[in-house]
Amino acid sequence: MNKRVALTGNEAVAKAMQQINPDVVAAYPITPQTEIVQIFSKYVADGKVETEFVTVESEHSAMSACIGSAAGGARSMTATSANGLALMWEVVYIAASTRLPIVMPVVNRALSAPINIHCDHSDAMGARDSGWIQLFSENAQEAYDNAIQAVRIGESKDVLLPVMVNLDGFIISHAVENLNINDAEEVQKFVGEYKAEHHLLDKDNPITVGPLDLQDYYFEHKRQQSEAMKYAKEAVKKIGKEYGELTGREYGYFTGYKLEDAEIVLIGMGSTMGTAQAAVDELREQGVKAGLLKLRMFRPFPAEELAEALAHVPVIGVLDRAETFSTNGGPLFTDMHFALYGQEHKLIDFIYGLGGRDTNVSHLKGMFEMLQKAKDGQPIDRINYIGVRE
Amino acid sequence: MSKEQKPGWKTLTRGGLILDAGNADEYATGGWRVKRPEWIPDNCIHCLFCWVYCPDSSIETKDGKMTGIDYEHCKGCGICAEVCPAKEKAIVMEPEGGKEDGDE
């Protein structure tokens, strides 16, 4: 049974973690993720979970402790933001390469410098090639639902990869929303018990984890990771469907909004996709065939499915809440070019919201206006910076 | 590379896990050595400090007595010579191949 409650995004994620009841949580506080760890530590102190909570001296140690515990067969979680994720960088790769299904909510925040605690996706984008599965959430509901599903996705037999659950800093993490939460028993039943096939505490079957892997073996292990990501794609779909049967909230790779007959479409991730719905509604009232595609699964990247869903759309705007500094647009823009390579679409990049810069309905309507102009054959820059002062 | 075909990515264990115990024995690391420990039996008091401290299990023993050094695996770290408590050292480090770098 679903229960309707009012929670912030951080409270919702902490609630999901309580209901998952992981064996180990090792975490270090950082704004805007701090509350997740703080609330969860209270669950530990109050005996509401059976989790072994490890307080560590840095994010590098948080992920290292998760790697150790996951290698010991424990269901392990942490959470971080921005510079915390950046400090983890080395071990983030090791978690994926050692095939440990750790789950980590990342409360998205801009990377320094100059120092900034507000939302953008530059932290998660820094980890996009680390071999983690990356899911993005539009609101607290999705963050809660993604966190629960992430456990199953990562632990799937042929996947065994860590999962990053992204939610926008402050916009989702600190805003109160109404959402449906599941019964704790239902969540327990859904996630099941984690039984690692091989682990370090299995004293009868001693193993070595993380050995030297040189010219003659390393490449094979990377090839295995690529293959695991293909299975991850299947697992995200299967588990999203199963979760839908349980809760009525089904999840896939992405969601369209008024996409079927749209002529101009914005694709993006995170909370701005909610704001964009308001822009689409206003434009539709004026007869503009605007639509949205909200991407949930960024890694693995569902290129074929995106190409199919957008086949009928002549002009596509890409929302990038991060910059690559390649002079060729943001990370999603690059991936979208790949997904739509060789086809006739016109693609325009909108880099927006860096460092928490507000992006409101009028900004989004402005972007649709530019897409409309591009559709009418007027010259529009390929890469545009929205909401920045000239 | 050996002529024996190594397993491909489809059959290898994931993440580089090694499922057999004690396989360090199969990896001869003696070739890493720059200096070699030389055992001088006449000085040896068979305290087995070298056996305790050796990080590569390269001190050979029989019936609780030191019998020699496993040069297949000894990396030449010199810890055994360092910890040897005998009045006249029973293990001394000698240049591998009989020459120090820079020797004529």
Short mmCIF file of C-alpha atoms in Angstrom, two decimals:
data_model
loop_
_atom_site.label_atom_id
_atom_site.label_comp_id
_atom_site.label_asym_id
_atom_site.label_seq_id
_atom_site.Cartn_x
_atom_site.Cartn_y
_atom_site.Cartn_z
CA MET A 1 0.00 0.00 0.00
CA ASN A 2 1.18 3.49 -0.84
CA LYS A 3 1.19 6.16 1.81
CA ARG A 4 1.04 9.85 0.89
CA VAL A 5 3.54 11.96 2.83
CA ALA A 6 5.22 15.36 2.60
CA LEU A 7 9.01 15.07 2.59
CA THR A 8 12.05 16.86 1.25
CA GLY A 9 14.11 15.00 -1.35
CA ASN A 10 16.77 14.26 1.23
CA GLU A 11 14.17 12.93 3.67
CA ALA A 12 12.67 10.79 0.92
CA VAL A 13 16.06 9.29 0.04
CA ALA A 14 16.86 8.66 3.73
CA LYS A 15 13.45 6.98 4.03
CA ALA A 16 14.24 4.78 1.04
CA MET A 17 17.55 3.84 2.68
CA GLN A 18 15.76 3.01 5.92
CA GLN A 19 13.34 0.77 4.06
CA ILE A 20 16.19 -0.89 2.14
CA ASN A 21 17.96 -1.46 5.47
CA PRO A 22 21.42 -1.94 3.92
CA ASP A 23 24.08 -3.94 5.75
CA VAL A 24 26.59 -1.10 5.68
CA VAL A 25 26.43 2.65 5.15
CA ALA A 26 29.72 4.55 5.13
CA ALA A 27 29.35 8.24 4.46
CA TYR A 28 30.76 11.68 4.98
CA PRO A 29 28.58 14.80 5.09
CA ILE A 30 28.67 17.45 2.38
CA THR A 31 26.13 20.11 1.45
CA PRO A 32 23.49 19.51 0.09
CA GLN A 33 23.67 15.76 0.80
CA THR A 34 24.31 16.15 4.57
CA GLU A 35 20.72 15.59 5.67
CA ILE A 36 20.54 12.16 4.04
CA VAL A 37 23.41 10.92 6.18
CA GLN A 38 22.23 12.84 9.24
CA ILE A 39 18.70 11.44 9.07
CA PHE A 40 19.98 7.96 8.32
CA SER A 41 22.39 8.08 11.27
CA LYS A 42 19.39 8.85 13.48
CA TYR A 43 17.63 5.75 12.14
CA VAL A 44 20.76 3.82 13.14
CA ALA A 45 20.89 5.40 16.62
CA ASP A 46 17.18 4.77 17.16
CA GLY A 47 17.46 1.14 16.12
CA LYS A 48 15.18 1.62 13.12
CA VAL A 49 17.69 -0.14 10.87
CA GLU A 50 20.19 -2.92 11.41
CA THR A 51 22.84 -1.17 9.36
CA GLU A 52 26.48 -0.95 10.39
CA PHE A 53 27.09 2.78 10.06
CA VAL A 54 30.71 3.73 9.42
CA THR A 55 31.70 7.32 10.05
CA VAL A 56 34.71 8.11 7.93
CA GLU A 57 37.09 11.05 7.57
CA SER A 58 36.52 11.72 3.87
CA GLU A 59 34.51 10.68 0.83
CA HIS A 60 37.52 8.77 -0.48
CA SER A 61 37.28 6.68 2.69
CA ALA A 62 33.48 6.45 2.44
CA MET A 63 33.70 4.80 -0.97
CA SER A 64 36.70 2.72 0.10
CA ALA A 65 34.74 1.40 3.09
CA CYS A 66 31.79 0.60 0.83
CA ILE A 67 34.12 -1.28 -1.51
CA GLY A 68 35.51 -3.27 1.39
CA SER A 69 32.12 -4.10 2.81
CA ALA A 70 30.62 -4.91 -0.61
CA ALA A 71 33.59 -7.20 -1.31
CA GLY A 72 32.70 -8.82 2.00
CA GLY A 73 29.23 -9.55 0.65
CA ALA A 74 27.40 -6.71 2.42
CA ARG A 75 24.75 -4.58 0.74
CA SER A 76 26.48 -1.21 0.94
CA MET A 77 25.41 2.39 0.42
CA THR A 78 26.79 5.88 0.70
CA ALA A 79 25.71 9.32 -0.51
CA THR A 80 27.59 12.42 -1.59
CA SER A 81 27.65 15.65 -3.60
CA ALA A 82 29.98 17.63 -5.83
CA ASN A 83 33.49 17.91 -4.40
CA GLY A 84 32.81 14.85 -2.25
CA LEU A 85 32.25 12.82 -5.40
CA ALA A 86 35.32 14.44 -6.95
CA LEU A 87 37.42 13.38 -3.97
CA MET A 88 36.08 9.84 -4.38
CA TRP A 89 37.06 9.74 -8.04
CA GLU A 90 39.78 7.11 -7.83
CA VAL A 91 37.69 4.67 -5.83
CA VAL A 92 34.48 5.35 -7.78
CA TYR A 93 36.19 3.63 -10.72
CA ILE A 94 37.44 0.81 -8.49
CA ALA A 95 33.89 0.13 -7.23
CA ALA A 96 32.64 -0.34 -10.79
CA SER A 97 35.68 -2.24 -12.04
CA THR A 98 35.59 -4.63 -9.08
CA ARG A 99 31.91 -5.18 -9.95
CA LEU A 100 30.48 -4.19 -6.58
CA PRO A 101 26.80 -3.18 -6.63
CA ILE A 102 27.07 -0.21 -4.26
CA VAL A 103 24.20 2.31 -4.35
CA MET A 104 25.03 6.00 -4.02
CA PRO A 105 22.56 8.86 -4.07
CA VAL A 106 24.34 11.94 -5.46
CA VAL A 107 22.70 15.23 -4.57
CA ASN A 108 23.85 17.17 -7.60
CA ARG A 109 25.87 20.28 -6.91
CA ALA A 110 28.29 22.42 -8.89
CA LEU A 111 31.98 21.59 -8.68
CA SER A 112 34.31 24.31 -7.42
CA ALA A 113 35.84 26.76 -8.27
CA PRO A 114 34.68 29.37 -7.51
CA ILE A 115 33.01 27.66 -4.61
CA ASN A 116 29.29 27.06 -5.03
CA ILE A 117 26.93 24.77 -3.15
CA HIS A 118 23.99 24.90 -5.57
CA CYS A 119 22.67 22.61 -8.24
CA ASP A 120 24.17 21.60 -11.52
CA HIS A 121 25.18 18.25 -12.97
CA SER A 122 28.92 18.79 -13.25
CA ASP A 123 29.58 16.38 -10.37
CA ALA A 124 27.70 13.45 -11.92
CA MET A 125 29.10 14.19 -15.36
CA GLY A 126 32.61 13.83 -13.99
CA ALA A 127 31.71 10.22 -13.20
CA ARG A 128 29.90 9.45 -16.44
CA ASP A 129 32.71 7.23 -17.79
CA SER A 130 33.46 5.53 -14.47
CA GLY A 131 31.34 2.48 -15.24
CA TRP A 132 28.53 3.35 -12.83
CA ILE A 133 24.90 3.14 -13.83
CA GLN A 134 23.49 6.68 -13.58
CA LEU A 135 19.83 7.43 -12.98
CA PHE A 136 18.41 10.97 -12.75
CA SER A 137 15.32 12.09 -10.83
CA GLU A 138 12.89 14.89 -11.56
CA ASN A 139 11.51 15.16 -8.01
CA ALA A 140 11.55 13.59 -4.55
CA GLN A 141 9.21 10.82 -5.67
CA GLU A 142 11.56 9.73 -8.41
CA ALA A 143 14.60 10.01 -6.14
CA TYR A 144 12.88 7.73 -3.61
CA ASP A 145 11.74 5.26 -6.27
CA ASN A 146 15.12 5.26 -8.05
CA ALA A 147 16.99 4.57 -4.80
CA ILE A 148 14.92 1.44 -4.15
CA GLN A 149 15.17 0.17 -7.71
CA ALA A 150 18.92 0.90 -7.81
CA VAL A 151 19.56 -1.87 -5.29
CA ARG A 152 17.96 -4.49 -7.52
CA ILE A 153 19.45 -3.10 -10.74
CA GLY A 154 23.02 -3.13 -9.44
CA GLU A 155 22.73 -6.55 -7.83
CA SER A 156 21.21 -8.19 -10.93
CA LYS A 157 23.12 -11.36 -11.70
CA ASP A 158 24.71 -10.29 -14.97
CA VAL A 159 25.07 -6.62 -14.01
CA LEU A 160 26.95 -6.37 -10.68
CA LEU A 161 27.66 -2.67 -11.10
CA PRO A 162 27.27 0.28 -8.75
CA VAL A 163 24.38 2.68 -9.25
CA MET A 164 24.33 6.44 -8.81
CA VAL A 165 20.93 7.96 -8.03
CA ASN A 166 21.03 11.64 -8.96
CA LEU A 167 18.77 14.31 -7.52
CA ASP A 168 19.15 18.06 -7.93
CA GLY A 169 20.73 19.81 -4.97
CA PHE A 170 18.38 22.06 -2.99
CA ILE A 171 15.74 22.12 -5.72
CA ILE A 172 14.83 18.50 -4.92
CA SER A 173 16.91 17.80 -1.83
CA HIS A 174 15.57 20.64 0.30
CA ALA A 175 12.10 21.33 -1.11
CA VAL A 176 9.11 19.61 0.50
CA GLU A 177 6.90 17.64 -1.87
CA ASN A 178 4.01 15.28 -1.53
CA LEU A 179 4.99 11.80 -2.52
CA ASN A 180 3.89 8.22 -2.16
CA ILE A 181 6.04 5.92 -0.10
CA ASN A 182 5.79 2.17 0.05
CA ASP A 183 5.29 -0.07 3.04
CA ALA A 184 8.62 -1.03 4.54
CA GLU A 185 7.76 -4.74 4.23
CA GLU A 186 6.98 -4.30 0.55
CA VAL A 187 10.34 -2.66 -0.03
CA GLN A 188 12.08 -5.45 1.88
CA LYS A 189 10.31 -8.01 -0.27
CA PHE A 190 11.16 -6.08 -3.43
CA VAL A 191 14.88 -5.70 -2.72
CA GLY A 192 15.18 -9.19 -1.23
CA GLU A 193 18.29 -10.51 0.45
CA TYR A 194 21.65 -9.81 -1.15
CA LYS A 195 23.68 -12.95 -1.66
CA ALA A 196 27.04 -12.26 -3.29
CA GLU A 197 28.27 -15.24 -5.29
CA HIS A 198 31.85 -14.70 -4.05
CA HIS A 199 32.84 -12.62 -1.07
CA LEU A 200 35.72 -12.14 1.33
CA LEU A 201 33.92 -13.40 4.45
CA ASP A 202 33.24 -16.80 2.90
CA LYS A 203 36.01 -18.50 4.88
CA ASP A 204 35.51 -21.86 3.22
CA ASN A 205 36.11 -20.37 -0.23
CA PRO A 206 38.93 -17.86 0.09
CA ILE A 207 39.27 -15.42 -2.79
CA THR A 208 41.48 -12.54 -3.86
CA VAL A 209 39.80 -9.22 -4.71
CA GLY A 210 41.51 -6.48 -6.69
CA PRO A 211 44.67 -8.25 -7.85
CA LEU A 212 47.29 -6.91 -10.23
CA ASP A 213 45.82 -7.11 -13.74
CA LEU A 214 48.38 -6.35 -16.41
CA GLN A 215 48.63 -6.35 -20.21
CA ASP A 216 47.40 -9.94 -20.43
CA TYR A 217 44.12 -9.63 -18.46
CA TYR A 218 43.04 -6.00 -17.82
CA PHE A 219 41.49 -5.52 -21.28
CA GLU A 220 39.27 -8.61 -20.85
CA HIS A 221 37.94 -7.19 -17.57
CA LYS A 222 37.11 -3.87 -19.27
CA ARG A 223 35.34 -5.79 -22.03
CA GLN A 224 33.28 -7.54 -19.34
CA GLN A 225 32.26 -4.16 -17.93
CA SER A 226 31.01 -3.02 -21.35
CA GLU A 227 28.94 -6.17 -21.58
CA ALA A 228 27.59 -5.70 -18.04
CA MET A 229 26.28 -2.27 -19.07
CA LYS A 230 24.23 -3.93 -21.81
CA TYR A 231 22.69 -6.17 -19.19
CA ALA A 232 22.16 -3.10 -17.01
CA LYS A 233 19.96 -1.70 -19.75
CA GLU A 234 17.78 -4.79 -19.62
CA ALA A 235 17.74 -4.77 -15.82
CA VAL A 236 16.66 -1.10 -15.60
CA LYS A 237 13.70 -1.87 -17.86
CA LYS A 238 12.71 -5.13 -16.18
CA ILE A 239 12.98 -3.80 -12.65
CA GLY A 240 11.24 -0.53 -13.56
CA LYS A 241 8.31 -2.57 -14.82
CA GLU A 242 8.27 -4.81 -11.77
CA TYR A 243 8.36 -1.74 -9.54
CA GLY A 244 5.41 -0.36 -11.48
CA GLU A 245 3.41 -3.52 -10.81
CA LEU A 246 4.10 -3.12 -7.11
CA THR A 247 3.54 0.61 -6.73
CA GLY A 248 1.71 1.82 -9.83
CA ARG A 249 4.74 3.92 -10.74
CA GLU A 250 6.49 2.27 -13.67
CA TYR A 251 9.93 3.44 -14.80
CA GLY A 252 11.83 3.10 -18.06
CA TYR A 253 14.77 4.82 -19.74
CA PHE A 254 12.91 8.07 -20.30
CA THR A 255 9.44 9.63 -20.30
CA GLY A 256 7.85 11.67 -23.04
CA TYR A 257 5.53 14.58 -22.39
CA LYS A 258 3.26 15.60 -25.27
CA LEU A 259 5.90 14.01 -27.43
CA GLU A 260 3.73 12.06 -29.89
CA ASP A 261 2.85 14.97 -32.20
CA ALA A 262 5.59 17.39 -31.09
CA GLU A 263 7.57 19.32 -33.69
CA ILE A 264 9.98 20.96 -31.26
CA VAL A 265 11.23 19.00 -28.28
CA LEU A 266 13.51 19.64 -25.32
CA ILE A 267 15.41 16.71 -23.86
CA GLY A 268 17.00 16.93 -20.44
CA MET A 269 17.40 15.48 -16.97
CA GLY A 270 16.42 16.41 -13.44
CA SER A 271 14.11 18.93 -11.85
CA THR A 272 14.05 21.39 -14.77
CA MET A 273 12.01 18.85 -16.71
CA GLY A 274 9.15 19.59 -14.31
CA THR A 275 9.42 23.32 -14.98
CA ALA A 276 9.56 22.56 -18.68
CA GLN A 277 6.16 20.85 -18.49
CA ALA A 278 4.62 24.18 -17.47
CA ALA A 279 6.29 25.83 -20.47
CA VAL A 280 4.98 23.12 -22.81
CA ASP A 281 1.45 23.50 -21.43
CA GLU A 282 1.50 27.26 -22.03
CA LEU A 283 2.88 26.85 -25.54
CA ARG A 284 0.36 24.14 -26.40
CA GLU A 285 -2.43 26.57 -25.47
CA GLN A 286 -1.00 28.91 -28.07
CA GLY A 287 -1.00 26.10 -30.62
CA VAL A 288 2.77 25.49 -30.57
CA LYS A 289 3.54 21.79 -30.89
CA ALA A 290 6.11 21.65 -28.12
CA GLY A 291 7.05 18.46 -26.28
CA LEU A 292 9.52 17.01 -23.82
CA LEU A 293 11.66 13.99 -23.35
CA LYS A 294 12.83 13.48 -19.77
CA LEU A 295 15.84 11.22 -19.62
CA ARG A 296 16.06 9.00 -16.54
CA MET A 297 18.88 6.64 -17.50
CA PHE A 298 22.02 8.48 -18.59
CA ARG A 299 24.44 5.54 -18.20
CA PRO A 300 24.03 3.22 -19.96
CA PHE A 301 22.88 5.62 -22.65
CA PRO A 302 19.72 4.41 -24.45
CA ALA A 303 20.76 5.76 -27.87
CA GLU A 304 18.63 3.49 -30.07
CA GLU A 305 15.49 4.01 -28.04
CA LEU A 306 16.00 7.78 -28.04
CA ALA A 307 16.48 7.81 -31.81
CA GLU A 308 13.23 5.89 -32.19
CA ALA A 309 11.27 8.11 -29.79
CA LEU A 310 12.52 11.28 -31.48
CA ALA A 311 12.38 10.04 -35.08
CA HIS A 312 9.45 12.31 -35.93
CA VAL A 313 10.86 15.47 -34.31
CA PRO A 314 12.67 17.82 -36.72
CA VAL A 315 14.22 20.16 -34.13
CA ILE A 316 15.54 19.00 -30.77
CA GLY A 317 16.90 21.19 -27.99
CA VAL A 318 19.25 19.55 -25.50
CA LEU A 319 19.32 20.78 -21.90
CA ASP A 320 22.78 20.48 -20.40
CA ARG A 321 23.24 21.43 -16.75
CA ALA A 322 26.98 20.97 -17.15
CA GLU A 323 29.68 22.16 -19.52
CA THR A 324 32.36 19.97 -21.06
CA PHE A 325 34.60 22.88 -22.12
CA SER A 326 35.28 21.01 -25.32
CA THR A 327 33.81 24.00 -27.24
CA ASN A 328 31.27 21.52 -28.61
CA GLY A 329 28.50 21.81 -26.04
CA GLY A 330 27.49 19.88 -22.94
CA PRO A 331 27.75 16.15 -22.28
CA LEU A 332 24.16 15.29 -23.21
CA PHE A 333 24.48 17.26 -26.46
CA THR A 334 27.47 15.14 -27.48
CA ASP A 335 25.63 11.91 -26.67
CA MET A 336 22.50 13.07 -28.51
CA HIS A 337 24.58 13.74 -31.63
CA PHE A 338 25.76 10.17 -31.41
CA ALA A 339 22.24 8.81 -30.86
CA LEU A 340 20.89 10.71 -33.87
CA TYR A 341 23.93 10.44 -36.12
CA GLY A 342 23.17 10.28 -39.81
CA GLN A 343 19.62 11.51 -39.40
CA GLU A 344 18.02 14.76 -40.43
CA HIS A 345 17.31 16.29 -37.02
CA LYS A 346 18.53 19.73 -36.12
CA LEU A 347 20.14 19.72 -32.66
CA ILE A 348 20.62 22.81 -30.50
CA ASP A 349 22.35 22.85 -27.14
CA PHE A 350 21.18 24.88 -24.16
CA ILE A 351 23.66 25.05 -21.32
CA TYR A 352 21.68 26.29 -18.35
CA GLY A 353 21.46 26.49 -14.58
CA LEU A 354 25.17 26.25 -13.75
CA GLY A 355 25.88 26.81 -10.07
CA GLY A 356 22.16 26.81 -9.29
CA ARG A 357 21.28 29.67 -11.64
CA ASP A 358 17.49 29.77 -11.66
CA THR A 359 15.82 28.41 -14.76
CA ASN A 360 12.17 29.32 -14.89
CA VAL A 361 9.24 28.87 -17.25
CA SER A 362 10.09 31.98 -19.27
CA HIS A 363 13.65 30.71 -19.89
CA LEU A 364 12.23 27.44 -21.14
CA LYS A 365 9.69 29.20 -23.34
CA GLY A 366 12.58 31.22 -24.73
CA MET A 367 14.39 28.01 -25.61
CA PHE A 368 11.31 26.65 -27.37
CA GLU A 369 11.09 29.97 -29.23
CA MET A 370 14.62 29.45 -30.50
CA LEU A 371 13.76 25.89 -31.53
CA GLN A 372 10.74 27.23 -33.41
CA LYS A 373 12.94 29.76 -35.22
CA ALA A 374 15.37 27.00 -36.13
CA LYS A 375 12.45 24.97 -37.47
CA ASP A 376 11.40 27.95 -39.58
CA GLY A 377 14.84 28.05 -41.09
CA GLN A 378 16.26 30.99 -39.18
CA PRO A 379 19.90 30.79 -38.08
CA ILE A 380 20.30 29.79 -34.42
CA ASP A 381 23.62 29.15 -32.66
CA ARG A 382 24.40 25.49 -32.05
CA ILE A 383 25.43 26.14 -28.47
CA ASN A 384 23.57 28.62 -26.28
CA TYR A 385 24.08 29.70 -22.69
CA ILE A 386 20.74 30.38 -21.04
CA GLY A 387 20.33 32.85 -18.19
CA VAL A 388 23.92 34.07 -18.19
CA ARG A 389 24.67 37.81 -18.21
CA GLU A 390 26.43 39.11 -21.31
CA MET B 1 53.48 -14.33 -24.12
CA SER B 2 53.16 -18.06 -23.55
CA LYS B 3 51.75 -20.23 -26.29
CA GLU B 4 49.05 -21.44 -23.95
CA GLN B 5 45.78 -19.64 -24.79
CA LYS B 6 44.60 -17.49 -21.90
CA PRO B 7 40.88 -17.36 -21.11
CA GLY B 8 38.77 -14.74 -22.89
CA TRP B 9 36.46 -12.18 -21.32
CA LYS B 10 33.46 -14.50 -21.52
CA THR B 11 34.98 -17.07 -19.19
CA LEU B 12 37.18 -14.99 -16.90
CA THR B 13 35.94 -14.24 -13.39
CA ARG B 14 34.41 -10.78 -13.13
CA GLY B 15 36.31 -7.88 -11.71
CA GLY B 16 39.56 -9.84 -11.66
CA LEU B 17 38.51 -12.06 -8.75
CA ILE B 18 40.88 -14.92 -8.07
CA LEU B 19 38.97 -17.89 -6.73
CA ASP B 20 41.88 -20.23 -5.96
CA ALA B 21 43.79 -19.78 -2.73
CA GLY B 22 47.56 -19.93 -2.49
CA ASN B 23 48.27 -19.11 -6.10
CA ALA B 24 51.08 -16.65 -5.33
CA ASP B 25 53.27 -19.76 -5.49
CA GLU B 26 52.65 -19.91 -9.24
CA TYR B 27 54.10 -16.47 -9.82
CA ALA B 28 57.90 -16.51 -9.74
CA THR B 29 58.99 -13.11 -8.49
CA GLY B 30 62.68 -13.94 -8.00
CA GLY B 31 63.51 -12.06 -11.19
CA TRP B 32 62.68 -8.78 -9.45
CA ARG B 33 65.72 -9.17 -7.20
CA VAL B 34 68.58 -6.71 -7.30
CA LYS B 35 70.34 -8.03 -4.20
CA ARG B 36 70.22 -11.63 -3.00
CA PRO B 37 70.31 -12.85 0.57
CA GLU B 38 73.16 -15.27 1.22
CA TRP B 39 72.69 -17.67 4.10
CA ILE B 40 75.74 -18.49 6.20
CA PRO B 41 74.78 -21.72 8.04
CA ASP B 42 77.72 -21.58 10.45
CA ASN B 43 76.41 -18.28 11.89
CA CYS B 44 72.73 -19.33 12.01
CA ILE B 45 71.11 -19.80 15.44
CA HIS B 46 67.79 -21.01 13.88
CA CYS B 47 65.72 -18.41 15.70
CA LEU B 48 63.55 -18.16 12.54
CA PHE B 49 63.14 -14.40 12.78
CA CYS B 50 63.80 -14.35 9.02
CA TRP B 51 60.98 -16.85 8.47
CA VAL B 52 58.58 -14.73 10.54
CA TYR B 53 59.45 -11.47 8.83
CA CYS B 54 59.83 -12.60 5.20
CA PRO B 55 56.93 -10.99 3.28
CA ASP B 56 57.16 -13.58 0.52
CA SER B 57 57.36 -16.84 2.51
CA SER B 58 60.75 -17.44 0.92
CA ILE B 59 62.63 -18.83 3.93
CA GLU B 60 62.76 -22.60 3.67
CA THR B 61 62.63 -24.62 6.86
CA LYS B 62 62.54 -28.24 7.96
CA ASP B 63 61.75 -29.56 11.44
CA GLY B 64 61.84 -26.05 12.88
CA LYS B 65 65.23 -25.26 11.39
CA MET B 66 66.28 -22.89 8.65
CA THR B 67 67.39 -24.82 5.55
CA GLY B 68 67.76 -22.20 2.82
CA ILE B 69 66.14 -19.54 0.68
CA ASP B 70 63.58 -19.92 -2.10
CA TYR B 71 65.19 -17.85 -4.85
CA GLU B 72 62.24 -18.45 -7.17
CA HIS B 73 60.13 -16.11 -5.04
CA CYS B 74 62.56 -14.02 -2.94
CA LYS B 75 62.40 -10.40 -4.15
CA GLY B 76 65.56 -9.42 -2.31
CA CYS B 77 64.00 -6.92 0.06
CA GLY B 78 66.68 -7.59 2.69
CA ILE B 79 64.38 -7.73 5.70
CA CYS B 80 65.75 -11.15 6.67
CA ALA B 81 69.30 -9.82 6.82
CA GLU B 82 68.13 -6.77 8.75
CA VAL B 83 66.28 -8.75 11.45
CA CYS B 84 68.88 -11.51 11.82
CA PRO B 85 69.94 -11.23 15.50
CA ALA B 86 72.99 -13.52 15.35
CA LYS B 87 76.26 -11.97 16.56
CA GLU B 88 77.78 -12.61 13.16
CA LYS B 89 74.93 -12.15 10.66
CA ALA B 90 73.69 -15.46 9.26
CA ILE B 91 72.13 -13.70 6.27
CA VAL B 92 73.93 -11.02 4.30
CA MET B 93 72.81 -9.23 1.16
CA GLU B 94 75.03 -9.62 -1.86
CA PRO B 95 74.66 -7.95 -5.25
CA GLU B 96 72.73 -10.17 -7.64
CA GLY B 97 75.11 -11.54 -10.23
CA GLY B 98 78.07 -10.62 -8.04
CA LYS B 99 78.29 -6.96 -9.05
CA GLU B 100 77.02 -3.69 -7.64
CA ASP B 101 75.90 -1.02 -10.07
CA GLY B 102 78.90 1.11 -10.86
CA ASP B 103 81.39 -1.70 -10.11
CA GLU B 104 84.16 -2.09 -12.64
#
